[in-house]
Short mmCIF file of N, CA and C in Angstrom, two decimals:
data_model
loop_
_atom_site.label_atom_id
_atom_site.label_comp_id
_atom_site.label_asym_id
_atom_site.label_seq_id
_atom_site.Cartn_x
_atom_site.Cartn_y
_atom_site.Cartn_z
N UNK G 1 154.83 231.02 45.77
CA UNK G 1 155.11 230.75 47.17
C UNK G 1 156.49 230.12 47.30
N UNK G 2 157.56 230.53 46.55
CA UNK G 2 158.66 230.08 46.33
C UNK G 2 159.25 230.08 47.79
N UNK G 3 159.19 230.99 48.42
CA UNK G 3 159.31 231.78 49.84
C UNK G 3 159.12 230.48 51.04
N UNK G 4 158.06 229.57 50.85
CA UNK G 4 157.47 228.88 51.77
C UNK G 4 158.71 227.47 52.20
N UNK G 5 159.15 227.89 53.14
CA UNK G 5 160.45 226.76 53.51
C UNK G 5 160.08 225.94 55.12
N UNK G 6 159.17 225.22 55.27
CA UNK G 6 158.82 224.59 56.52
C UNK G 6 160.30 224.31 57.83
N UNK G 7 161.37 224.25 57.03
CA UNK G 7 162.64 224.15 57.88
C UNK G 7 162.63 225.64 58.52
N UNK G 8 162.14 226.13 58.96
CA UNK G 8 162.20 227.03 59.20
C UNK G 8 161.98 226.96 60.38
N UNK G 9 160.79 226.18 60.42
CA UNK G 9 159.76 226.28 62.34
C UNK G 9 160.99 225.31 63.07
N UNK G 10 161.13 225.75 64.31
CA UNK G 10 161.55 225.22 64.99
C UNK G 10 161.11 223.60 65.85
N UNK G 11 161.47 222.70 65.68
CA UNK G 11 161.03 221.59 65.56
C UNK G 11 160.87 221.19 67.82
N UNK G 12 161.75 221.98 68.10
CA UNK G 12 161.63 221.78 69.87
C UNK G 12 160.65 222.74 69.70
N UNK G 13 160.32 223.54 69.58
CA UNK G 13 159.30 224.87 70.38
C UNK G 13 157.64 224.28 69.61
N UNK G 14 157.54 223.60 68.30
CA UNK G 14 156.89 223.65 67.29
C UNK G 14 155.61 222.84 68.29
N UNK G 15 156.06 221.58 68.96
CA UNK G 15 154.87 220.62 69.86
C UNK G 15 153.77 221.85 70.63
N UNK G 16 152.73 221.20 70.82
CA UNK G 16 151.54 222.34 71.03
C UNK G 16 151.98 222.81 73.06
N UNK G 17 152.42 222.01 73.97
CA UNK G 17 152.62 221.75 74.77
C UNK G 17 153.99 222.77 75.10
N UNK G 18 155.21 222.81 74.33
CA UNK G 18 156.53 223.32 74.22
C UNK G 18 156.25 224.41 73.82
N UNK G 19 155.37 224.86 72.96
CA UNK G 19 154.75 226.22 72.15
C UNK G 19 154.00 226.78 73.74
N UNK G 20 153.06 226.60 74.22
CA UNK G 20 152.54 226.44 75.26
C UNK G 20 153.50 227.48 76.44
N UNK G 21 154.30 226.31 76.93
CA UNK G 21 155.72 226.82 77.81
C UNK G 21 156.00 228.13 77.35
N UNK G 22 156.63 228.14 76.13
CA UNK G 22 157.26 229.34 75.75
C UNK G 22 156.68 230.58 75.65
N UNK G 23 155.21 230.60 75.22
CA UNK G 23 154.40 231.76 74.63
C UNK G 23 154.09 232.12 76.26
N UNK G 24 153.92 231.38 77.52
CA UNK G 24 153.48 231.72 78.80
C UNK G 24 155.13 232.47 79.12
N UNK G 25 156.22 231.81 79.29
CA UNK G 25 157.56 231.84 79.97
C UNK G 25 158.08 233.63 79.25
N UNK G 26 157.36 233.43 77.89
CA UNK G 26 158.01 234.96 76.89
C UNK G 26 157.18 235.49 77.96
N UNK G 27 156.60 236.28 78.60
CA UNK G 27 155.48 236.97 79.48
C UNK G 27 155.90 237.15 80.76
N UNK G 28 155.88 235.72 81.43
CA UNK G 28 155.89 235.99 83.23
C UNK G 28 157.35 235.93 83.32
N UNK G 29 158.28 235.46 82.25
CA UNK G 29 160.12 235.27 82.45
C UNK G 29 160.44 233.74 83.47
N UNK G 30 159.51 233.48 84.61
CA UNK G 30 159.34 232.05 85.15
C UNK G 30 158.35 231.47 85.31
N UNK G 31 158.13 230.67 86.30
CA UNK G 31 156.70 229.97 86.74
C UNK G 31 157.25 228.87 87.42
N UNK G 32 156.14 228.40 88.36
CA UNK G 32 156.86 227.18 89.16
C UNK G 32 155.90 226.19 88.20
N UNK G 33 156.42 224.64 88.58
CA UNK G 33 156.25 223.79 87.53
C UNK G 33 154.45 223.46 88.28
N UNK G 34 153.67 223.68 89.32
CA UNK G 34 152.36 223.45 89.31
C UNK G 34 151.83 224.65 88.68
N UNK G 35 151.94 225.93 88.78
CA UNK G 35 151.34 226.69 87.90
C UNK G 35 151.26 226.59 86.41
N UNK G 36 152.47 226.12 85.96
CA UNK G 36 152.42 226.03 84.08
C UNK G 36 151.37 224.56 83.82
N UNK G 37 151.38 223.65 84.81
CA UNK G 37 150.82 222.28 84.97
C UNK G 37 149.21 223.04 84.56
N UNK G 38 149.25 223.96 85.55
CA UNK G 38 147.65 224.08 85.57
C UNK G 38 147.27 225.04 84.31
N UNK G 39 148.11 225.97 83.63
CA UNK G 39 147.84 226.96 82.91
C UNK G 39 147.48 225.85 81.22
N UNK G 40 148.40 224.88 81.25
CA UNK G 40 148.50 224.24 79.94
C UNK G 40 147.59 222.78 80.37
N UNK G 41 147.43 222.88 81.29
CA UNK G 41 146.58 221.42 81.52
C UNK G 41 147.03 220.30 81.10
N UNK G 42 148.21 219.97 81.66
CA UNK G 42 149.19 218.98 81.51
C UNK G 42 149.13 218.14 82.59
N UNK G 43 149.97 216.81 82.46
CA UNK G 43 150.12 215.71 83.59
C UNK G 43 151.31 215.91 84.11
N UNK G 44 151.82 215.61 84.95
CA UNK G 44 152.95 215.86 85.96
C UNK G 44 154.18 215.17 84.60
N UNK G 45 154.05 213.96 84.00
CA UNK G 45 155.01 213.34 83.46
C UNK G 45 155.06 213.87 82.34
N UNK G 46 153.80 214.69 81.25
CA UNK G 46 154.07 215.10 80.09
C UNK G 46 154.54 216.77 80.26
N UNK G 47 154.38 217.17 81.47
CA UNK G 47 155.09 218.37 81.48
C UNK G 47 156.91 218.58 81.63
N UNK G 48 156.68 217.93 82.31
CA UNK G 48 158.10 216.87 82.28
C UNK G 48 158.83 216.65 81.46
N UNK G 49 157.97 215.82 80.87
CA UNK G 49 159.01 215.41 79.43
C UNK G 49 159.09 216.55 78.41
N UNK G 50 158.32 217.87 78.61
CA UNK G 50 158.51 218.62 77.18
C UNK G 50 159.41 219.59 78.03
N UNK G 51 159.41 219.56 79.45
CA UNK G 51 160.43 220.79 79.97
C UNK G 51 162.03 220.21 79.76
N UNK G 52 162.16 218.92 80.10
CA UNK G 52 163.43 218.46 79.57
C UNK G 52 164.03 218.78 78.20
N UNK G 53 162.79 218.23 77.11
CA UNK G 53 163.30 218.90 75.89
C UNK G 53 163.77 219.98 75.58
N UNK G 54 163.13 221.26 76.49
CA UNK G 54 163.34 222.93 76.30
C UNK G 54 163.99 222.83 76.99
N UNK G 55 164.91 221.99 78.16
CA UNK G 55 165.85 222.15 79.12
C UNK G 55 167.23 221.80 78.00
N UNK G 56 167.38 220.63 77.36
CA UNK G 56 168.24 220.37 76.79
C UNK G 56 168.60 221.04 75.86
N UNK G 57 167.56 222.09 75.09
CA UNK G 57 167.96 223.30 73.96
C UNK G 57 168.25 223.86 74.12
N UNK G 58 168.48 224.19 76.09
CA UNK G 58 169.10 225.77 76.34
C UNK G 58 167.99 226.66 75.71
N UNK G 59 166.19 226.17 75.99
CA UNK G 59 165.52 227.13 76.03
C UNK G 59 165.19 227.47 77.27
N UNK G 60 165.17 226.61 78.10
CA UNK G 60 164.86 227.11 79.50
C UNK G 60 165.59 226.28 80.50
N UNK G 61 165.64 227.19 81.95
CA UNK G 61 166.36 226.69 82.74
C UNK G 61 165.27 226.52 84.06
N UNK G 62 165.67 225.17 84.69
CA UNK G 62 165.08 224.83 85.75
C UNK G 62 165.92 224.65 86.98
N UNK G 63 165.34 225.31 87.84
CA UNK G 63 165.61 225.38 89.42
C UNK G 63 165.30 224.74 90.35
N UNK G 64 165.52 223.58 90.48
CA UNK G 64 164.69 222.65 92.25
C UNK G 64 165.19 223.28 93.48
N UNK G 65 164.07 223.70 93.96
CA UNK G 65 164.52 223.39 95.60
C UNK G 65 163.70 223.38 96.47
N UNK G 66 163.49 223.54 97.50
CA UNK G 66 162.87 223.10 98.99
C UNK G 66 162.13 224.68 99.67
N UNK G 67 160.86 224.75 99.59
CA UNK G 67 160.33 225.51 100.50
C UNK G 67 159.02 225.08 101.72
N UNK G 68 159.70 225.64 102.59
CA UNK G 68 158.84 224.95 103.78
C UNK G 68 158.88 223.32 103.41
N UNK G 69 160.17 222.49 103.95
CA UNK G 69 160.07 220.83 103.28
C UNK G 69 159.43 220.66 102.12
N UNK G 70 159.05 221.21 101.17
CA UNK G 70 157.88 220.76 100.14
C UNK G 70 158.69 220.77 98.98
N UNK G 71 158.94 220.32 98.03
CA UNK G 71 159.64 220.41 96.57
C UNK G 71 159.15 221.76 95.75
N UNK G 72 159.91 222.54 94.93
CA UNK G 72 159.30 223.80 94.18
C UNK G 72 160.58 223.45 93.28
N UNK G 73 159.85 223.47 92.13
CA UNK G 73 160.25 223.81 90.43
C UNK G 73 160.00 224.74 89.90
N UNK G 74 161.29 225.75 89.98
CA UNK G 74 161.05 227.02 89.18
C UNK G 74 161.66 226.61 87.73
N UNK G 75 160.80 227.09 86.95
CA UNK G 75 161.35 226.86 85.44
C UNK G 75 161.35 228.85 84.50
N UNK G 76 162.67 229.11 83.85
CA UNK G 76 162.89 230.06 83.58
C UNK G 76 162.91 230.41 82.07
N UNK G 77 162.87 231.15 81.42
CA UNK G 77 163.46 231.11 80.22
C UNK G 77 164.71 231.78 79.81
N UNK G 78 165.29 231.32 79.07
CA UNK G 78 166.54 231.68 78.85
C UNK G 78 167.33 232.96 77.92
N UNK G 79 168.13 233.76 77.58
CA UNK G 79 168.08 234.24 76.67
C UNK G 79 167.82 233.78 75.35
N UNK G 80 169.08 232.40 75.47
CA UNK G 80 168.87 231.57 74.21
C UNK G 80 167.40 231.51 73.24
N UNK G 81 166.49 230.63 74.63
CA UNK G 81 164.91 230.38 74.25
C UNK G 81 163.82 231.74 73.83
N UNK G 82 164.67 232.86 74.79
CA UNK G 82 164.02 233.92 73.99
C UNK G 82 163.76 234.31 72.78
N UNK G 83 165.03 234.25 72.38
CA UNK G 83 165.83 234.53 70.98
C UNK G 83 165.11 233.69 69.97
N UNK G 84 165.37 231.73 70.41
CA UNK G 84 164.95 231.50 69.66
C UNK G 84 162.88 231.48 69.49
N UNK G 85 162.45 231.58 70.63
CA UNK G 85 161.03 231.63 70.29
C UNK G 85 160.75 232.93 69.18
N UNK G 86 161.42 234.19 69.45
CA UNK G 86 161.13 235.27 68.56
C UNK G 86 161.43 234.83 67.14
N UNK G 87 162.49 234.09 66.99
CA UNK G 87 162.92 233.53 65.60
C UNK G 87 161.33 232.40 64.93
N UNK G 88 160.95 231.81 65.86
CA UNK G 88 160.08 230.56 65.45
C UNK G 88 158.53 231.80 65.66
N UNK G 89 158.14 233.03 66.04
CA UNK G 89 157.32 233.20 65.60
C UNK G 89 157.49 234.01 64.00
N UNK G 90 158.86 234.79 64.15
CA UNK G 90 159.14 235.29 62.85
C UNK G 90 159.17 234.55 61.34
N UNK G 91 159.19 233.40 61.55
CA UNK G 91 158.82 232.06 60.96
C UNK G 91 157.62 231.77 60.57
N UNK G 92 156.70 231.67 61.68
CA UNK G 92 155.45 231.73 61.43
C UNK G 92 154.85 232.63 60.49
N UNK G 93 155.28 233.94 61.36
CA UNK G 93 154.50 235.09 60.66
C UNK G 93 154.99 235.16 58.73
N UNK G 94 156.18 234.91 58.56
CA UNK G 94 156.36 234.79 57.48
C UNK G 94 156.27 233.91 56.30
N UNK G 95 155.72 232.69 57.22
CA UNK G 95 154.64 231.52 56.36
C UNK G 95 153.43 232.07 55.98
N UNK G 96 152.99 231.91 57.20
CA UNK G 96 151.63 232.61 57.03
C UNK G 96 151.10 233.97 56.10
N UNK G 97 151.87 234.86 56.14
CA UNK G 97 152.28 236.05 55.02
C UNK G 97 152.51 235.63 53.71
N UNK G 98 153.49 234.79 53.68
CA UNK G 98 153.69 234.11 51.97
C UNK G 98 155.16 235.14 52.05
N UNK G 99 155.54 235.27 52.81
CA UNK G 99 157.37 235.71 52.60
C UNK G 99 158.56 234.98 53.07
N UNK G 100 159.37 235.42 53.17
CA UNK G 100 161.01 235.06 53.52
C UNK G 100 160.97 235.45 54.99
N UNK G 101 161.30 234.62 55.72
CA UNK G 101 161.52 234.93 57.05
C UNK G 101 163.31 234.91 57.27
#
């Protein structure tokens, strides 16, 4: 298992919550921030805090603004985050396999 290099997984996407985001965001491309709330069953502040993290990696991009007076958080994914989520499952898959990713 010479092959087996844990530096590999991506350490932002890797949290169950950030994994979460991404595996939904690879799919629908956005979501507003109460729908992902409800899909991952998160709290307003821990969704929060892991979208900042994927905000600051340039895995995803977030949009505020105003419909009908009410606040809406669109959150997007990025090419970047694309790229790298495909990299962090190619990772996986190649742990899990017992190869070189």
């Amino acid at each position: 298992m010479d092959e087996f290099d844990i530096d590999k997984i991506d350490e932002v996407i890797h949290g169950r919550v950030r994994l979460g985001i991404m595996a939904y965001l690879s799919g629908a491309g956005s979501a507003d921030f109460n729908g992902l709330k409800a899909k991952l069953q998160a709290t307003d502040g821990n969704l929060s805090a892991h979208l900042r993290k994927l905000e600051d990696a340039g895995f995803v991009a977030i949009d505020k603004s105003f419909v009908d007076r009410k606040p809406l958080t669109r959150v997007s994914i990025t090419d970047s985050g694309r790229g790298a989520f495909r990299r962090y499952l190619d990772a996986m898959a190649a742990l899990v396999e017992g190869r070189e990713g």
